[in-house]
Amino acid sequence: MPLLLTCSPPTALSPLLLPSAARRGFLLLRRSAPPRRLAAAARAADSRVVLGCGLVTLDYLATVDAYPRPDDKIRSGDLQISGGGNAGNALTAAARLGLNTRLISKVADDEIGEAVLSELREAGIDISHVIISDGGNTTFVYVIIDKQTKTRTCIITSGYPPMVPSDLSISSLSAALQDVSLLYLDGYSHEMASAIAKQADYMKIPILIDAEPERTKAELEGLLSLASYIVCSGKFPKKWTSISSLPCALLEILLQYPRAKFVIVTLGENGCMMLERIEAGGDSRIDAADIEDVAKSLQLEVHEDDILPTCVSSKFMRLSARGLGTIFGRLLIGTAETIPASELVDTTGCGDAFIGAVLHGLSTEMPPEKMLPFACQVAAIKCRAIGARTGLPWQSDHRLAKFLSEKEGHS
């Protein structure tokens, strides 16, 4: 049996109580508080609230020289115990960038749940609407980080009991949505997410959906129909639409969900692509441009020697694809930072970091051509540390200065 794949859940806090573990080469999480001036800036930056609903976990991250083969016994390098989960990670990123954040999630009244909530509270996230079950277990994840391939493997033990709509009364939901300017849903606990999305839609609160390829049609269809914004990983567009061309798949997604203003697909070291729709329809007498041709043209404008993230954008135009419909909008390509191999540590939570930055961009009315490289930069900074949150930048990080130095949007 591989040494790393033990089945019994670890005790969340006991490893932190063993000082001898540090001498064995383990990196045990002792979350240091940010400088007071940074914490104050994060709390005071914006009165608008971003509400997130979804997964929070405790992650046990171990680095290995190479992923184990069947029946191997190998030793880990560094070990870190840290909070995780899509919603927890994205809101932590948004909070560090200065947003007021609020969370709806569920943990058990166990040591793991206590550790999860403690870290979220320290990040400045409002956890007053997190449901704590009497008994059961909090979700935890083993994360194996392969130093050779720069990849990670996640082994999830789901929490029990699951989060369901009856966990939150109507009055509690109304309180959670008070003063909310943007709702973020990561797709977990889809019945609860659907109930919150419907109420937010009734209150005319815009909704951002994190669409992961692991989600089924039944889990995501209703959420996407209410989405104002869609962010997905690279595998999602083809799986959802059965269209191999990425630009065409993005076009099909916006045609399927007419309320969505944009869809962004994250592409790891290849950056991201965004298709934005605007209401103005343009002159219908002008032939629509083929979206694949537009994408190819934009790729030629990307400077391969750019180390830091950049963005190229088409003009607003009618965009179509053979066999599909037409929208009026524009296509944008964002590039990723070129990270030296010696600095690339862990990609766990990069997508969540990207979404946290998008939440900030939307909340501060940052234009897309600025938001995309900003989000890529935040994700790249995160990659330089183990875990989903350790490397997340603060608002005052000098590497973000060029994005945040000027007055953002119209805020």
JSON list of N, CA, C and O in Angstrom, two decimals, residues 46-51 99-100 102 176-184 204-207 228-229 359 362-364:
[
{"chain": "A", "resi": 46, "resn": "ASP", "atom": "N", "xyz": [-13.03, 48.53, 0.77]},
{"chain": "A", "resi": 46, "resn": "ASP", "atom": "CA", "xyz": [-14.26, 48.63, 0.01]},
{"chain": "A", "resi": 46, "resn": "ASP", "atom": "C", "xyz": [-15.42, 48.21, 0.89]},
{"chain": "A", "resi": 46, "resn": "ASP", "atom": "O", "xyz": [-15.34, 47.24, 1.63]},
{"chain": "A", "resi": 47, "resn": "SER", "atom": "N", "xyz": [-16.52, 48.96, 0.82]},
{"chain": "A", "resi": 47, "resn": "SER", "atom": "CA", "xyz": [-17.68, 48.63, 1.64]},
{"chain": "A", "resi": 47, "resn": "SER", "atom": "C", "xyz": [-18.56, 47.57, 0.99]},
{"chain": "A", "resi": 47, "resn": "SER", "atom": "O", "xyz": [-19.44, 47.01, 1.63]},
{"chain": "A", "resi": 48, "resn": "ARG", "atom": "N", "xyz": [-18.31, 47.28, -0.28]},
{"chain": "A", "resi": 48, "resn": "ARG", "atom": "CA", "xyz": [-19.11, 46.29, -0.98]},
{"chain": "A", "resi": 48, "resn": "ARG", "atom": "C", "xyz": [-18.75, 44.88, -0.51]},
{"chain": "A", "resi": 48, "resn": "ARG", "atom": "O", "xyz": [-17.59, 44.60, -0.23]},
{"chain": "A", "resi": 49, "resn": "VAL", "atom": "N", "xyz": [-19.74, 43.99, -0.46]},
{"chain": "A", "resi": 49, "resn": "VAL", "atom": "CA", "xyz": [-19.54, 42.64, 0.05]},
{"chain": "A", "resi": 49, "resn": "VAL", "atom": "C", "xyz": [-19.64, 41.64, -1.09]},
{"chain": "A", "resi": 49, "resn": "VAL", "atom": "O", "xyz": [-20.56, 41.69, -1.90]},
{"chain": "A", "resi": 50, "resn": "VAL", "atom": "N", "xyz": [-18.69, 40.73, -1.14]},
{"chain": "A", "resi": 50, "resn": "VAL", "atom": "CA", "xyz": [-18.75, 39.58, -2.03]},
{"chain": "A", "resi": 50, "resn": "VAL", "atom": "C", "xyz": [-19.11, 38.37, -1.19]},
{"chain": "A", "resi": 50, "resn": "VAL", "atom": "O", "xyz": [-18.41, 38.04, -0.23]},
{"chain": "A", "resi": 51, "resn": "LEU", "atom": "N", "xyz": [-20.21, 37.71, -1.55]},
{"chain": "A", "resi": 51, "resn": "LEU", "atom": "CA", "xyz": [-20.64, 36.50, -0.85]},
{"chain": "A", "resi": 51, "resn": "LEU", "atom": "C", "xyz": [-20.25, 35.28, -1.66]},
{"chain": "A", "resi": 51, "resn": "LEU", "atom": "O", "xyz": [-20.52, 35.22, -2.87]},
{"chain": "A", "resi": 99, "resn": "LEU", "atom": "N", "xyz": [-11.22, 43.20, -0.57]},
{"chain": "A", "resi": 99, "resn": "LEU", "atom": "CA", "xyz": [-12.68, 43.12, -0.58]},
{"chain": "A", "resi": 99, "resn": "LEU", "atom": "C", "xyz": [-13.22, 42.64, 0.75]},
{"chain": "A", "resi": 99, "resn": "LEU", "atom": "O", "xyz": [-12.57, 41.87, 1.48]},
{"chain": "A", "resi": 100, "resn": "ASN", "atom": "N", "xyz": [-14.42, 43.08, 1.07]},
{"chain": "A", "resi": 100, "resn": "ASN", "atom": "CA", "xyz": [-15.16, 42.51, 2.20]},
{"chain": "A", "resi": 100, "resn": "ASN", "atom": "C", "xyz": [-15.82, 41.23, 1.73]},
{"chain": "A", "resi": 100, "resn": "ASN", "atom": "O", "xyz": [-16.60, 41.25, 0.77]},
{"chain": "A", "resi": 102, "resn": "ARG", "atom": "N", "xyz": [-17.73, 37.33, 2.52]},
{"chain": "A", "resi": 102, "resn": "ARG", "atom": "CA", "xyz": [-18.66, 36.61, 3.40]},
{"chain": "A", "resi": 102, "resn": "ARG", "atom": "C", "xyz": [-18.83, 35.21, 2.83]},
{"chain": "A", "resi": 102, "resn": "ARG", "atom": "O", "xyz": [-18.84, 35.02, 1.62]},
{"chain": "A", "resi": 176, "resn": "ALA", "atom": "N", "xyz": [-27.61, 36.86, 5.00]},
{"chain": "A", "resi": 176, "resn": "ALA", "atom": "CA", "xyz": [-26.35, 36.59, 4.30]},
{"chain": "A", "resi": 176, "resn": "ALA", "atom": "C", "xyz": [-26.23, 37.42, 3.03]},
{"chain": "A", "resi": 176, "resn": "ALA", "atom": "O", "xyz": [-25.12, 37.81, 2.63]},
{"chain": "A", "resi": 177, "resn": "LEU", "atom": "N", "xyz": [-27.35, 37.70, 2.38]},
{"chain": "A", "resi": 177, "resn": "LEU", "atom": "CA", "xyz": [-27.34, 38.45, 1.12]},
{"chain": "A", "resi": 177, "resn": "LEU", "atom": "C", "xyz": [-27.41, 39.96, 1.31]},
{"chain": "A", "resi": 177, "resn": "LEU", "atom": "O", "xyz": [-27.32, 40.71, 0.34]},
{"chain": "A", "resi": 178, "resn": "GLN", "atom": "N", "xyz": [-27.55, 40.41, 2.55]},
{"chain": "A", "resi": 178, "resn": "GLN", "atom": "CA", "xyz": [-27.65, 41.84, 2.81]},
{"chain": "A", "resi": 178, "resn": "GLN", "atom": "C", "xyz": [-26.35, 42.55, 2.41]},
{"chain": "A", "resi": 178, "resn": "GLN", "atom": "O", "xyz": [-25.25, 42.11, 2.76]},
{"chain": "A", "resi": 179, "resn": "ASP", "atom": "N", "xyz": [-26.47, 43.63, 1.67]},
{"chain": "A", "resi": 179, "resn": "ASP", "atom": "CA", "xyz": [-25.35, 44.46, 1.22]},
{"chain": "A", "resi": 179, "resn": "ASP", "atom": "C", "xyz": [-24.41, 43.75, 0.24]},
{"chain": "A", "resi": 179, "resn": "ASP", "atom": "O", "xyz": [-23.30, 44.23, -0.03]},
{"chain": "A", "resi": 180, "resn": "VAL", "atom": "N", "xyz": [-24.82, 42.62, -0.31]},
{"chain": "A", "resi": 180, "resn": "VAL", "atom": "CA", "xyz": [-23.97, 41.87, -1.23]},
{"chain": "A", "resi": 180, "resn": "VAL", "atom": "C", "xyz": [-24.06, 42.49, -2.63]},
{"chain": "A", "resi": 180, "resn": "VAL", "atom": "O", "xyz": [-25.15, 42.74, -3.14]},
{"chain": "A", "resi": 181, "resn": "SER", "atom": "N", "xyz": [-22.91, 42.74, -3.23]},
{"chain": "A", "resi": 181, "resn": "SER", "atom": "CA", "xyz": [-22.87, 43.30, -4.58]},
{"chain": "A", "resi": 181, "resn": "SER", "atom": "C", "xyz": [-22.52, 42.25, -5.63]},
{"chain": "A", "resi": 181, "resn": "SER", "atom": "O", "xyz": [-22.68, 42.50, -6.82]},
{"chain": "A", "resi": 182, "resn": "LEU", "atom": "N", "xyz": [-22.02, 41.08, -5.19]},
{"chain": "A", "resi": 182, "resn": "LEU", "atom": "CA", "xyz": [-21.62, 40.03, -6.11]},
{"chain": "A", "resi": 182, "resn": "LEU", "atom": "C", "xyz": [-21.67, 38.69, -5.39]},
{"chain": "A", "resi": 182, "resn": "LEU", "atom": "O", "xyz": [-21.17, 38.57, -4.27]},
{"chain": "A", "resi": 183, "resn": "LEU", "atom": "N", "xyz": [-22.27, 37.69, -6.04]},
{"chain": "A", "resi": 183, "resn": "LEU", "atom": "CA", "xyz": [-22.35, 36.34, -5.48]},
{"chain": "A", "resi": 183, "resn": "LEU", "atom": "C", "xyz": [-21.44, 35.43, -6.27]},
{"chain": "A", "resi": 183, "resn": "LEU", "atom": "O", "xyz": [-21.47, 35.41, -7.51]},
{"chain": "A", "resi": 184, "resn": "TYR", "atom": "N", "xyz": [-20.64, 34.64, -5.56]},
{"chain": "A", "resi": 184, "resn": "TYR", "atom": "CA", "xyz": [-19.73, 33.68, -6.18]},
{"chain": "A", "resi": 184, "resn": "TYR", "atom": "C", "xyz": [-20.12, 32.27, -5.74]},
{"chain": "A", "resi": 184, "resn": "TYR", "atom": "O", "xyz": [-20.24, 32.00, -4.54]},
{"chain": "A", "resi": 204, "resn": "LYS", "atom": "N", "xyz": [-31.59, 40.84, -7.82]},
{"chain": "A", "resi": 204, "resn": "LYS", "atom": "CA", "xyz": [-30.79, 41.47, -8.88]},
{"chain": "A", "resi": 204, "resn": "LYS", "atom": "C", "xyz": [-29.31, 41.60, -8.51]},
{"chain": "A", "resi": 204, "resn": "LYS", "atom": "O", "xyz": [-28.64, 42.59, -8.84]},
{"chain": "A", "resi": 205, "resn": "ILE", "atom": "N", "xyz": [-28.80, 40.60, -7.81]},
{"chain": "A", "resi": 205, "resn": "ILE", "atom": "CA", "xyz": [-27.37, 40.53, -7.47]},
{"chain": "A", "resi": 205, "resn": "ILE", "atom": "C", "xyz": [-26.66, 39.72, -8.55]},
{"chain": "A", "resi": 205, "resn": "ILE", "atom": "O", "xyz": [-27.06, 38.59, -8.85]},
{"chain": "A", "resi": 206, "resn": "PRO", "atom": "N", "xyz": [-25.65, 40.26, -9.20]},
{"chain": "A", "resi": 206, "resn": "PRO", "atom": "CA", "xyz": [-24.94, 39.49, -10.23]},
{"chain": "A", "resi": 206, "resn": "PRO", "atom": "C", "xyz": [-24.26, 38.25, -9.64]},
{"chain": "A", "resi": 206, "resn": "PRO", "atom": "O", "xyz": [-23.85, 38.24, -8.48]},
{"chain": "A", "resi": 207, "resn": "ILE", "atom": "N", "xyz": [-24.13, 37.23, -10.48]},
{"chain": "A", "resi": 207, "resn": "ILE", "atom": "CA", "xyz": [-23.66, 35.92, -10.02]},
{"chain": "A", "resi": 207, "resn": "ILE", "atom": "C", "xyz": [-22.50, 35.46, -10.89]},
{"chain": "A", "resi": 207, "resn": "ILE", "atom": "O", "xyz": [-22.59, 35.46, -12.11]},
{"chain": "A", "resi": 228, "resn": "SER", "atom": "N", "xyz": [-24.27, 35.59, -14.37]},
{"chain": "A", "resi": 228, "resn": "SER", "atom": "CA", "xyz": [-23.87, 36.83, -15.02]},
{"chain": "A", "resi": 228, "resn": "SER", "atom": "C", "xyz": [-22.48, 36.69, -15.61]},
{"chain": "A", "resi": 228, "resn": "SER", "atom": "O", "xyz": [-22.16, 37.30, -16.64]},
{"chain": "A", "resi": 229, "resn": "TYR", "atom": "N", "xyz": [-21.65, 35.87, -14.95]},
{"chain": "A", "resi": 229, "resn": "TYR", "atom": "CA", "xyz": [-20.28, 35.65, -15.37]},
{"chain": "A", "resi": 229, "resn": "TYR", "atom": "C", "xyz": [-19.94, 34.18, -15.16]},
{"chain": "A", "resi": 229, "resn": "TYR", "atom": "O", "xyz": [-20.36, 33.58, -14.17]},
{"chain": "A", "resi": 359, "resn": "LEU", "atom": "N", "xyz": [-13.02, 38.45, -8.95]},
{"chain": "A", "resi": 359, "resn": "LEU", "atom": "CA", "xyz": [-14.00, 39.03, -8.04]},
{"chain": "A", "resi": 359, "resn": "LEU", "atom": "C", "xyz": [-13.60, 40.47, -7.69]},
{"chain": "A", "resi": 359, "resn": "LEU", "atom": "O", "xyz": [-14.44, 41.37, -7.63]},
{"chain": "A", "resi": 362, "resn": "LEU", "atom": "N", "xyz": [-14.14, 42.70, -10.89]},
{"chain": "A", "resi": 362, "resn": "LEU", "atom": "CA", "xyz": [-15.55, 43.03, -11.10]},
{"chain": "A", "resi": 362, "resn": "LEU", "atom": "C", "xyz": [-16.04, 44.04, -10.07]},
{"chain": "A", "resi": 362, "resn": "LEU", "atom": "O", "xyz": [-16.79, 44.97, -10.39]},
{"chain": "A", "resi": 363, "resn": "SER", "atom": "N", "xyz": [-15.62, 43.86, -8.83]},
{"chain": "A", "resi": 363, "resn": "SER", "atom": "CA", "xyz": [-16.09, 44.73, -7.75]},
{"chain": "A", "resi": 363, "resn": "SER", "atom": "C", "xyz": [-15.55, 46.14, -7.87]},
{"chain": "A", "resi": 363, "resn": "SER", "atom": "O", "xyz": [-16.16, 47.09, -7.37]},
{"chain": "A", "resi": 364, "resn": "THR", "atom": "N", "xyz": [-14.40, 46.30, -8.52]},
{"chain": "A", "resi": 364, "resn": "THR", "atom": "CA", "xyz": [-13.81, 47.62, -8.67]},
{"chain": "A", "resi": 364, "resn": "THR", "atom": "C", "xyz": [-13.94, 48.15, -10.11]},
{"chain": "A", "resi": 364, "resn": "THR", "atom": "O", "xyz": [-13.29, 49.13, -10.47]}
]
